Short mmCIF file of C-alpha atoms in Angstrom, two decimals:
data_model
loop_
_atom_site.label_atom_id
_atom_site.label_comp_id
_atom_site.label_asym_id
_atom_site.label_seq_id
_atom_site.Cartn_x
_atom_site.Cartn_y
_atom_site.Cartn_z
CA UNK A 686 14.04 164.76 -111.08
CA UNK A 687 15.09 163.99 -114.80
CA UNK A 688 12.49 165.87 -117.05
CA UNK A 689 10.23 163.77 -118.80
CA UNK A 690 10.07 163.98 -122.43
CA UNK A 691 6.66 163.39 -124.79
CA UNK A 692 4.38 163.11 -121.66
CA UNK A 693 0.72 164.02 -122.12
CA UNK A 694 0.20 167.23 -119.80
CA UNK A 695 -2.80 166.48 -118.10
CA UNK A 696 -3.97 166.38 -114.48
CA UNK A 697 -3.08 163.14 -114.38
CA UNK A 698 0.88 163.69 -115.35
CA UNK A 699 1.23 166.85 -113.37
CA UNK A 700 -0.48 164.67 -110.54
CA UNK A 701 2.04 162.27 -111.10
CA UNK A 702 5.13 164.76 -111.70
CA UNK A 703 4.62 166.66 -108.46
CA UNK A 704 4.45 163.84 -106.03
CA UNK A 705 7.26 162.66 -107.38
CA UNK A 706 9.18 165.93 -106.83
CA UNK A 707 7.37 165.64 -103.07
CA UNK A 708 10.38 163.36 -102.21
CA UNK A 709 12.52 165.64 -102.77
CA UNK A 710 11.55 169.48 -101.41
CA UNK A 711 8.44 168.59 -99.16
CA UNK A 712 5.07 170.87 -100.02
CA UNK A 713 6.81 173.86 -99.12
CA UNK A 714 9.67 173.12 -101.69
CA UNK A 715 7.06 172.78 -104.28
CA UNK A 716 6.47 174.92 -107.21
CA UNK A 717 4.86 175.11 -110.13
CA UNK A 718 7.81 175.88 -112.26
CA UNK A 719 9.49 173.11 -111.07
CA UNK A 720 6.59 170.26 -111.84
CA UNK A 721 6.68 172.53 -114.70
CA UNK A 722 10.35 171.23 -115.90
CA UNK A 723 10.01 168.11 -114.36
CA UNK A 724 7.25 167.11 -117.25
CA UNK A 725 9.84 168.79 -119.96
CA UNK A 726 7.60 171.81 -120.68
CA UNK A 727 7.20 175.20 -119.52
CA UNK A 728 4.81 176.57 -116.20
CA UNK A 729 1.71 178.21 -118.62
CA UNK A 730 1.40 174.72 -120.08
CA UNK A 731 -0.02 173.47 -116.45
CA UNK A 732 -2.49 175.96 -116.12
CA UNK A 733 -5.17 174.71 -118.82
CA UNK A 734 -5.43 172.00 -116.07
CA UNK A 735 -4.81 173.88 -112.82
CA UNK A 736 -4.50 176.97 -112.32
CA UNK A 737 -2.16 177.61 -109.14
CA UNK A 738 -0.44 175.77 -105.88
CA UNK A 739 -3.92 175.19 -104.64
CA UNK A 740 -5.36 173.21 -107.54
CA UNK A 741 -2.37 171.33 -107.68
CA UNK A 742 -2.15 169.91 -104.46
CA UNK A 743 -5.87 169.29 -105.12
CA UNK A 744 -4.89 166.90 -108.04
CA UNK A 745 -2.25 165.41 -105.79
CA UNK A 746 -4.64 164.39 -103.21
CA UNK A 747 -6.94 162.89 -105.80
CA UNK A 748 -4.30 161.04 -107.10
CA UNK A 749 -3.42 159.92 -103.56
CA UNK A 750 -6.89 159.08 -102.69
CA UNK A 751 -7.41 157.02 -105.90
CA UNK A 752 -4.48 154.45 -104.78
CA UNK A 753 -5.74 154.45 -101.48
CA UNK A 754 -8.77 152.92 -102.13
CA UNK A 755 -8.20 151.23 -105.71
CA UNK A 756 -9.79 147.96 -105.25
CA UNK A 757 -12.27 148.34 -101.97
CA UNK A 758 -14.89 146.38 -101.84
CA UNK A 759 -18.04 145.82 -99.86
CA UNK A 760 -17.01 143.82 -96.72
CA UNK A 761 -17.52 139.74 -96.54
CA UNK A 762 -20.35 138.22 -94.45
CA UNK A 763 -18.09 136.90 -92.16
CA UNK A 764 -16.14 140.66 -91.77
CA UNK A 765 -17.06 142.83 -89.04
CA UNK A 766 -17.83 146.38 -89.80
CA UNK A 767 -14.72 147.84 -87.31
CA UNK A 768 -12.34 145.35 -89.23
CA UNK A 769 -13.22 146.88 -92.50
CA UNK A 770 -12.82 150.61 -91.23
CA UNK A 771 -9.36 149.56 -89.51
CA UNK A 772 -8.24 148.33 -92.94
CA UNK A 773 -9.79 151.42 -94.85
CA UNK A 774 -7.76 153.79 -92.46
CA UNK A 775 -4.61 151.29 -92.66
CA UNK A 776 -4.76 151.70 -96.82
CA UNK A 777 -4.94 155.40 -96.84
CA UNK A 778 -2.31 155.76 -93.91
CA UNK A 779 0.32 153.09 -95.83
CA UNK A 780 -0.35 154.93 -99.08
CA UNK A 781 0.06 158.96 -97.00
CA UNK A 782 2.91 157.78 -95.94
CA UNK A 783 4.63 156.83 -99.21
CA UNK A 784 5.63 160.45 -100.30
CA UNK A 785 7.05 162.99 -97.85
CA UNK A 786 4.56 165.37 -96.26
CA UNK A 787 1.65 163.15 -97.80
CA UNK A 788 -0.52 163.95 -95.16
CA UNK A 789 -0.33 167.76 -95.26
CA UNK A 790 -0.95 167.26 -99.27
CA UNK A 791 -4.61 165.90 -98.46
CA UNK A 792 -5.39 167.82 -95.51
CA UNK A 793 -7.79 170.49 -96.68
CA UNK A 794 -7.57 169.72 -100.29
CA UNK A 795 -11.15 169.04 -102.28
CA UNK A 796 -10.90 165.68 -103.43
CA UNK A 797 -14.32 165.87 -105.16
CA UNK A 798 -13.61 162.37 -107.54
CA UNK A 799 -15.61 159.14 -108.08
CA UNK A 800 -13.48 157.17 -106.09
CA UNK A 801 -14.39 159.43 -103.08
CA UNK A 802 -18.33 159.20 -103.71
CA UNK A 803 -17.35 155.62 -104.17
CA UNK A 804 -16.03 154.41 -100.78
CA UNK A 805 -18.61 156.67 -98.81
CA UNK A 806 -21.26 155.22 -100.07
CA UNK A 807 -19.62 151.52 -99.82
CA UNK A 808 -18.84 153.00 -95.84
CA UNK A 809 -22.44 154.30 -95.19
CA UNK A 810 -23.84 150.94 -97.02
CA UNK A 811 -21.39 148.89 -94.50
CA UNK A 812 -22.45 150.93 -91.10
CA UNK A 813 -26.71 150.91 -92.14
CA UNK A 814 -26.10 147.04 -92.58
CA UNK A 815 -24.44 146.89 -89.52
CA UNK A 816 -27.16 148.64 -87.67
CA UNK A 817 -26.37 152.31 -87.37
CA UNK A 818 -29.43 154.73 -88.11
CA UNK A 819 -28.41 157.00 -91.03
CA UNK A 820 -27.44 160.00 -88.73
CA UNK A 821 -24.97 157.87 -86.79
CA UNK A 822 -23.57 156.69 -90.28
CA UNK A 823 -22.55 159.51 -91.77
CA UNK A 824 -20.71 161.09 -88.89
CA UNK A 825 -18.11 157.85 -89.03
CA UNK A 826 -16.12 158.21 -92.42
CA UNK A 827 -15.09 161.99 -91.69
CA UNK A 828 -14.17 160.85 -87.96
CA UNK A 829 -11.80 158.31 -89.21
CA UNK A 830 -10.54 160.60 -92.16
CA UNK A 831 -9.75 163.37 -89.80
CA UNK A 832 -8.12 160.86 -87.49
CA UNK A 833 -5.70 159.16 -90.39
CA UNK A 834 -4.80 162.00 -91.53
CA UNK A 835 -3.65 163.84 -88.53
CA UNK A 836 -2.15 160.56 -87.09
CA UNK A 837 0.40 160.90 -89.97
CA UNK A 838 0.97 164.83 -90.16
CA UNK A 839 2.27 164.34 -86.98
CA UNK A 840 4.24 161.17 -87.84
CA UNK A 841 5.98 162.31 -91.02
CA UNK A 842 6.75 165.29 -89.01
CA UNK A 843 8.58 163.04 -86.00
CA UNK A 844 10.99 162.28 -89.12
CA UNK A 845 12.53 165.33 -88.38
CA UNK A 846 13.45 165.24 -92.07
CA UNK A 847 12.64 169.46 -91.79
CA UNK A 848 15.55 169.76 -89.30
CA UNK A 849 18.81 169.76 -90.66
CA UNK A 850 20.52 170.32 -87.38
CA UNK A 851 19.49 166.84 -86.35
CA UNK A 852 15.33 165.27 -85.46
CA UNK A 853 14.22 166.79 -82.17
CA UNK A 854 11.91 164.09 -81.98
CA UNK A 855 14.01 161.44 -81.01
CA UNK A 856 13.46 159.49 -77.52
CA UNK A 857 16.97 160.77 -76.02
CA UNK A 858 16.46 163.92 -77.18
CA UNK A 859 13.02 164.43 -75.89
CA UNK A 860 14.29 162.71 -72.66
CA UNK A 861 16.91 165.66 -72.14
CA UNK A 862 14.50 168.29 -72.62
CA UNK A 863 12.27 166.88 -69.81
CA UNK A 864 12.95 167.43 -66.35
CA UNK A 865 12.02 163.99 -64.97
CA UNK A 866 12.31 164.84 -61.33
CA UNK A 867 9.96 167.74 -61.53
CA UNK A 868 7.40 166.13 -64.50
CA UNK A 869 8.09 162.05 -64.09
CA UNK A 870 4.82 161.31 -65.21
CA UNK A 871 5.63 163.28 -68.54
CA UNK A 872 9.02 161.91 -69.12
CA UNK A 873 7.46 158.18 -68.66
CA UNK A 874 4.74 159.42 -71.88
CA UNK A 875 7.56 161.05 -73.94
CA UNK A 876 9.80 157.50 -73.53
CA UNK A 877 6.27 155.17 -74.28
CA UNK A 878 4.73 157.29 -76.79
CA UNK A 879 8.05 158.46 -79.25
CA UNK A 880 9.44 155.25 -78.68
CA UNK A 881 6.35 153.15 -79.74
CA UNK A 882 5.70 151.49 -82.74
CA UNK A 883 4.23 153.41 -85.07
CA UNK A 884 1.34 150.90 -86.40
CA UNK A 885 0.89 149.57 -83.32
CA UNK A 886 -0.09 152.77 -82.12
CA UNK A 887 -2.36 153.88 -85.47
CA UNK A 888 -4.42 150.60 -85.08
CA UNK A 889 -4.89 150.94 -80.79
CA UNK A 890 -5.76 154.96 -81.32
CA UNK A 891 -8.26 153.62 -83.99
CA UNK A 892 -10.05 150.87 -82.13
CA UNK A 893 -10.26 153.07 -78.97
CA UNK A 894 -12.09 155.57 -81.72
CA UNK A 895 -14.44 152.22 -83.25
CA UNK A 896 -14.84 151.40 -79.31
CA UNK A 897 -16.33 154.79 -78.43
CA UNK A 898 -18.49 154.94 -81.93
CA UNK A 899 -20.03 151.49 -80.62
CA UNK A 900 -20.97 153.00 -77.13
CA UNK A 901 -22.53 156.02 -78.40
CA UNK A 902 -24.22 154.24 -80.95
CA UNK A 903 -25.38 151.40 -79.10
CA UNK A 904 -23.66 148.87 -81.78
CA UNK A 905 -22.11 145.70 -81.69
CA UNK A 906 -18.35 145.50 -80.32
#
């Protein structure tokens, strides 16, 4: 990455900086020193704003958080409450998957910003109007977070972009690691499931998770 000349240092830049340089090395490729030179100045200059690896990937996932949800509003009338959470979960999953290892940057990180406080309260508004008792409500947004964000760990990971030997994930080479005479039933999954479409997958693991909220809950389908 060409350094940047005259940028502000602030969370915002180094934010900015690093997931750029995400593309390129992956989390584990990513340094301090080297978001460091990518904003044109040297490493002590970043830590007035954060102070380590940590904090920094803790900026990253704000930032990545922020586009997720930049312009969510409350649903329609006419929207159902499951269609809103599938395209909550759909924003944050497109936007995850836009930088390399996207996923692992928010997983575990404390995003702790106003667009966070924003959209729970907007979910938790959505689920009490739908019916759910308060309880019920707030177990729902960290269900679905949890669930988007592992759903793409694993699917950035099925890149096999770590490998340099060649993806292990692939369909025929998954195939000739299973013995389908002895496992068939497991060599049928490893054909559906690596071979499936991707989104088509996200949205049917979500809905069977909306499904079972609705049965435990006693709510609408």
């Amino acid at each position: 990455m060409k350094p940047e000349t005259g940028t502000k240092v602030d969370a915002a830049s180094i934010a900015a900086a690093a997931l750029r340089l995400l593309d390129d090395g992956g989390i584990d490729g990513l340094t301090m020193r080297k978001v460091a030179a990518g904003l044109g100045v040297q490493a002590p200059a970043l830590y007035w704003h954060v102070k380590n690896k940590r904090e920094l990937l803790d900026v990253m996932a704000d930032a990545l958080f922020v586009r997720a949800v930049d312009g969510i509003e409350a649903p329609r009338r006419d929207t159902a409450w499951q269609d809103w959470l599938l395209d909550l979960a759909g924003r944050l999953r497109s936007t995850l998957l836009r930088h390399r290892d996207g996923a692992r940057v928010l997983a575990g990180t404390n995003v702790a910003g106003e667009s966070l406080w924003r959209v729970t309260e907007l979910t938790l508004r959505t689920l009490e109007d739908a019916g759910f008792s308060a309880a019920d409500a707030i177990r729902v947004f960290p269900i679905l977070l949890h669930y988007t964000i592992g759903f793409v760990i694993e699917e950035q990971a099925r890149s096999g972009v770590e490998y340099p030997d060649g993806n292990p994930y692939t369909v025929d080479q998954l195939s000739q690691a299973v013995d389908a005479a002895r496992y068939p039933l497991t060599a049928r999954m490893v054909g559906t499931v690596f071979g499936a479409d991707n989104d088509a997958e996200f949205e049917y693991g979500l809905r069977v998770i909306l499904a079972g909220i609705s049965a435990t809950t006693g709510q609408k389908q």
